[in-house]
C-alpha cells in the first residue's frame, strides 16, 4: 500500500500553558526560539513555558507563538525528513502561515514578521467592537448554517462533521446561544474577536501592506488552501490567499476532503498538536494520526 503523509499546523486556540517546555530541553530549539523572539519583539520562551492561559489567549501573543512553535518543530523534523519529501502540507487559520513557510512559499523570517503584523492587526480590529466566536456542535449542517445566518453572524470555520464555528458581535452570538439549532449545542470560545469575518478588515489591510514587500516562491510540495481546500501551485497566489483569509471563512472541511481525494494515509500535526488530529479522527476514518 502506498503511504501518503500530510503534515498540518494548528490555529489559534490550540495553545496551552507550558506546551513548549519539553521542546526547550533541545538547545538548538531554545536558541532558535530566542532568535524569533528578538524578531517579533516578544518573549516567546516565557509565553511558551510560564505564561498562563489568559495571557496566551491574547491574539498578539498567541499567533506568533503558534507559528514560531510550528516553524521550529518543522526544522527539527526536517533534520531527517525534508519537507520536500512530504506529500501534503496544510494549516488551519494562522497555521497556514506555518504551512507556507514549510512549503518554501515564505522564508521563515518573513513568515514570523507576517504573523506578527497579522496578529497585531487582528488584535487592533478586535478592540474596535466586542466580537466573539462559538462552536456549534452537532446538528444538521444546513440548519446550523441557517441559524448562524439568521442572527447575522458568519460561519467562520467549517471543521467538518459535527462542528461549525460561528463568529460575530457578542449580541449575535448570545442570540445564537439563546436559540440554538435543533439537536445542536452552542459553546462559546475563549477568543478575542470574530476572526475570519468582515470585522477583521483593518487587520486584512495591515497584512496586505506587509505582504506587498515580501518575496513569494512556488510551493515545494502540495499545499492546500483554507479558502476552498484546493492545492495552490503559485506562491504569489498563496500569499494573496493568506491576506484575504483574515476576513474569509476557513474551510477545513474542504481541506480534509482534498486529503481524502489525494489518498492521505497519515497525518502528523505540528505542536501544539491534538486539535487537527482530533478533527481528522471524526472525518478521515482509517488515517493514521
Coordinates of C-alpha atoms in Angstrom, one line a residue:
X1 CA 0.0 0.0 0.0
X2 CA 1.3 3.5 -0.9
X3 CA 1.7 5.8 2.1
X4 CA 0.7 9.4 1.7
X5 CA 1.8 11.8 4.5
X6 CA 0.1 15.1 5.3
X7 CA 1.7 17.5 7.8
X8 CA -0.7 20.0 9.3
X9 CA -0.3 23.1 11.5
X10 CA -3.0 24.1 14.1
X11 CA -4.6 27.5 14.5
X12 CA -5.3 29.9 17.4
X13 CA -6.8 28.2 20.4
X14 CA -4.6 25.1 20.2
X15 CA -2.1 26.7 22.6
X16 CA -2.0 25.6 26.3
X17 CA 0.2 26.9 29.2
X18 CA 3.6 25.4 29.1
X19 CA 3.3 23.5 25.9
X20 CA 6.8 24.4 24.7
X21 CA 8.6 23.4 27.9
X22 CA 9.7 19.9 26.7
X23 CA 10.9 21.4 23.4
X24 CA 13.2 23.8 25.2
X25 CA 15.2 20.9 26.5
X26 CA 16.7 20.9 23.0
X27 CA 19.4 23.5 23.0
X28 CA 19.1 24.2 19.3
X29 CA 15.3 24.7 19.6
X30 CA 15.8 27.0 22.6
X31 CA 18.3 29.1 20.8
X32 CA 16.2 29.5 17.6
X33 CA 13.1 30.4 19.7
X34 CA 15.1 33.2 21.3
X35 CA 16.1 34.4 17.8
X36 CA 12.5 34.5 16.7
X37 CA 11.6 36.3 20.0
X38 CA 14.0 39.0 19.1
X39 CA 12.5 39.4 15.6
X40 CA 8.9 39.7 16.8
X41 CA 9.7 41.7 20.0
X42 CA 8.0 39.1 22.2
X43 CA 9.5 36.8 24.9
X44 CA 8.2 33.6 23.2
X45 CA 10.3 31.5 25.6
X46 CA 8.3 32.9 28.5
X47 CA 5.0 32.7 26.8
X48 CA 5.6 29.1 25.7
X49 CA 6.6 27.8 29.1
X50 CA 5.5 30.0 32.0
X51 CA 2.6 32.3 31.0
X52 CA -1.0 31.4 32.0
X53 CA -3.9 30.6 29.7
X54 CA -5.4 34.1 29.8
X55 CA -2.1 35.7 28.8
X56 CA -1.5 33.4 25.8
X57 CA -5.1 33.9 24.6
X58 CA -4.1 37.4 23.6
X59 CA -4.1 37.4 19.8
X60 CA -1.0 39.4 19.5
X61 CA 0.8 36.7 21.6
X62 CA -0.9 33.5 20.5
X63 CA -0.4 33.8 16.8
X64 CA 3.4 34.5 16.8
X65 CA 3.8 31.8 19.5
X66 CA 2.0 29.2 17.4
X67 CA 3.8 29.9 14.2
X68 CA 7.2 30.0 15.9
X69 CA 6.5 26.7 17.5
X70 CA 5.5 25.2 14.2
X71 CA 8.4 26.6 12.3
X72 CA 11.0 25.3 14.8
X73 CA 9.3 21.9 15.3
X74 CA 9.4 21.7 11.5
X75 CA 13.1 22.5 11.4
X76 CA 13.7 19.7 14.0
X77 CA 11.6 17.3 12.0
X78 CA 13.3 18.0 8.7
X79 CA 16.7 17.2 10.0
X80 CA 15.8 13.7 9.0
X81 CA 12.7 14.1 6.8
X82 CA 12.9 17.1 4.4
X83 CA 9.5 18.8 3.8
X84 CA 10.1 18.3 0.1
X85 CA 9.5 14.6 0.7
X86 CA 6.2 15.3 2.4
X87 CA 3.2 14.7 0.2
X88 CA 0.7 17.3 1.5
X89 CA 1.0 20.4 3.7
X90 CA -1.9 22.4 5.2
X91 CA -2.6 24.8 8.1
X92 CA -5.7 25.8 9.9
X93 CA -6.2 29.6 10.0
X94 CA -2.9 31.1 11.3
X95 CA -1.4 27.6 10.8
X96 CA -1.5 28.5 7.1
X97 CA 1.4 30.8 7.7
X98 CA 3.4 27.9 9.2
X99 CA 2.5 25.7 6.2
X100 CA 3.5 28.5 3.8
X101 CA 7.0 28.6 5.4
X102 CA 7.2 24.8 5.4
X103 CA 6.4 24.7 1.7
X104 CA 9.0 27.3 1.0
X105 CA 6.5 29.9 -0.1
X106 CA 7.8 32.3 2.5
X107 CA 11.2 32.4 4.2
X108 CA 10.9 31.6 7.9
X109 CA 12.0 35.2 8.8
X110 CA 9.2 36.6 6.5
X111 CA 6.7 34.2 8.0
X112 CA 7.3 35.4 11.5
X113 CA 7.1 39.0 10.5
X114 CA 3.9 38.3 8.5
X115 CA 2.3 36.7 11.5
X116 CA 3.4 39.5 13.9
X117 CA 1.6 42.0 11.7
X118 CA -1.4 39.7 11.2
X119 CA -1.7 39.2 15.0
X120 CA -1.4 42.9 15.8
X121 CA -3.8 43.9 13.0
X122 CA -6.4 41.4 14.2
X123 CA -5.9 42.4 17.8
X124 CA -6.5 46.0 16.9
X125 CA -9.6 45.1 14.8
X126 CA -10.9 43.1 17.8
X127 CA -10.6 46.1 20.0
X128 CA -12.9 48.3 17.9
X129 CA -16.1 46.4 18.8
X130 CA -16.8 43.5 21.2
X131 CA -17.0 40.4 18.9
X132 CA -16.5 36.7 19.6
X133 CA -16.9 33.1 18.3
X134 CA -18.8 30.0 19.3
X135 CA -18.6 26.4 18.2
X136 CA -21.9 24.9 17.1
X137 CA -21.6 21.2 17.8
X138 CA -23.7 18.5 16.1
X139 CA -27.0 19.5 14.5
X140 CA -27.9 19.2 10.8
X141 CA -25.3 21.3 8.8
X142 CA -27.9 23.2 6.7
X143 CA -29.9 24.0 9.8
X144 CA -26.8 25.2 11.6
X145 CA -25.8 27.4 8.8
X146 CA -29.3 28.8 8.6
X147 CA -29.3 29.6 12.3
X148 CA -26.0 31.4 12.1
X149 CA -27.2 33.5 9.2
X150 CA -30.5 34.2 11.0
X151 CA -28.7 36.1 13.8
X152 CA -26.5 38.0 11.4
X153 CA -23.3 36.0 12.3
X154 CA -20.9 34.3 10.0
X155 CA -19.9 30.6 9.7
X156 CA -16.2 31.5 10.1
X157 CA -14.8 27.9 10.4
X158 CA -16.3 24.7 8.9
X159 CA -14.4 21.9 10.6
X160 CA -16.3 19.0 9.1
X161 CA -18.6 16.6 10.8
X162 CA -20.3 18.0 13.9
X163 CA -18.5 21.4 14.2
X164 CA -19.1 24.7 12.6
X165 CA -17.8 27.8 14.3
X166 CA -19.9 31.0 14.3
X167 CA -18.4 34.5 14.6
X168 CA -20.0 37.9 15.0
X169 CA -20.8 40.5 17.6
X170 CA -21.3 39.5 21.2
X171 CA -25.0 40.2 20.8
X172 CA -25.3 37.9 17.7
X173 CA -23.5 35.0 19.4
X174 CA -25.6 35.4 22.5
X175 CA -28.7 35.3 20.3
X176 CA -27.4 32.1 18.7
X177 CA -26.9 30.6 22.2
X178 CA -30.4 31.5 23.2
X179 CA -31.9 29.8 20.1
X180 CA -29.6 27.0 19.1
X181 CA -30.2 24.9 16.0
X182 CA -32.2 21.7 16.7
X183 CA -30.1 18.9 18.3
X184 CA -27.1 21.2 18.5
X185 CA -25.1 22.8 21.3
X186 CA -23.6 26.3 21.0
X187 CA -20.3 26.6 23.0
X188 CA -18.6 30.0 23.5
X189 CA -15.0 30.1 22.6
X190 CA -12.2 31.8 24.5
X191 CA -11.1 34.1 21.7
X192 CA -10.6 37.9 21.4
X193 CA -12.7 38.6 18.3
X194 CA -14.7 37.5 15.3
X195 CA -11.9 36.1 13.2
X196 CA -12.4 35.4 9.5
X197 CA -15.2 37.9 9.2
X198 CA -15.7 41.4 7.9
X199 CA -14.9 42.6 11.5
X200 CA -11.2 41.9 10.8
X201 CA -11.0 44.2 7.8
X202 CA -8.5 46.6 9.5
X203 CA -6.2 43.6 10.1
X204 CA -6.5 42.5 6.5
X205 CA -5.4 45.9 5.3
X206 CA -2.3 45.8 7.6
X207 CA -1.4 42.3 6.4
X208 CA -1.8 43.3 2.8
X209 CA 0.7 46.1 3.2
X210 CA 3.2 43.7 4.9
X211 CA 2.8 41.1 2.2
X212 CA 3.5 43.5 -0.6
X213 CA 7.1 43.8 0.5
X214 CA 7.7 40.0 0.7
X215 CA 9.0 37.6 -2.0
X216 CA 6.9 34.5 -2.5
X217 CA 8.2 31.3 -4.0
X218 CA 6.1 28.5 -5.5
X219 CA 5.5 25.7 -3.0
X220 CA 7.8 22.7 -3.0
X221 CA 5.0 20.2 -2.4
X222 CA 1.2 20.0 -2.5
X223 CA 0.0 22.9 -0.4
X224 CA -3.7 23.2 0.5
X225 CA -5.7 26.4 0.9
X226 CA -8.3 27.2 3.6
X227 CA -10.3 29.2 1.0
X228 CA -11.5 26.1 -0.9
X229 CA -9.4 23.1 0.1
X230 CA -7.6 23.1 -3.2
X231 CA -3.9 22.7 -3.8
X232 CA -2.2 26.0 -4.8
X233 CA 0.7 25.9 -7.3
X234 CA 1.6 29.6 -7.2
X235 CA 3.4 31.2 -4.2
X236 CA 2.1 34.6 -5.1
X237 CA -1.5 33.3 -5.2
X238 CA -1.0 31.6 -1.8
X239 CA 0.2 34.8 -0.2
X240 CA -2.7 36.6 -1.6
X241 CA -4.9 34.0 -0.1
X242 CA -3.2 34.4 3.3
X243 CA -4.1 38.1 3.1
X244 CA -7.8 37.5 2.2
X245 CA -8.1 34.7 4.7
X246 CA -8.1 37.3 7.5
X247 CA -11.7 38.2 6.6
X248 CA -12.7 34.9 4.9
X249 CA -14.1 31.7 6.4
X250 CA -11.8 28.7 7.0
X251 CA -13.0 25.7 5.0
X252 CA -11.1 22.9 6.8
X253 CA -13.8 20.5 5.8
X254 CA -12.8 21.0 2.2
X255 CA -9.1 20.6 3.0
X256 CA -9.9 17.2 4.6
X257 CA -11.9 16.3 1.5
X258 CA -8.9 17.0 -0.7
X259 CA -6.7 15.0 1.6
X260 CA -9.1 12.1 1.2
X261 CA -9.1 12.5 -2.6
X262 CA -5.3 12.5 -2.5
X263 CA -5.3 9.2 -0.6
X264 CA -3.7 10.6 2.5
X265 CA -2.9 7.7 4.8
X266 CA -1.2 9.5 7.7
X267 CA -1.4 12.9 9.3
X268 CA 1.3 14.5 11.5
X269 CA 0.3 17.6 13.4
X270 CA 2.9 20.2 14.4
X271 CA 2.8 21.5 18.0
X272 CA 0.7 22.3 19.9
X273 CA -0.8 19.1 18.5
X274 CA -4.2 17.5 19.1
X275 CA -6.8 19.8 17.6
X276 CA -6.5 18.8 14.0
X277 CA -5.8 15.2 14.6
X278 CA -8.9 15.2 16.8
X279 CA -11.0 16.6 13.9
X280 CA -9.4 14.1 11.5
X281 CA -10.4 11.3 13.7
X282 CA -14.0 12.2 13.2
X283 CA -13.7 12.9 9.5
X284 CA -10.9 10.8 7.9
X285 CA -11.6 7.3 9.1
X286 CA -8.7 4.9 8.9
X287 CA -6.0 7.6 8.5
X288 CA -3.1 7.1 10.9
X289 CA -2.7 10.0 13.3

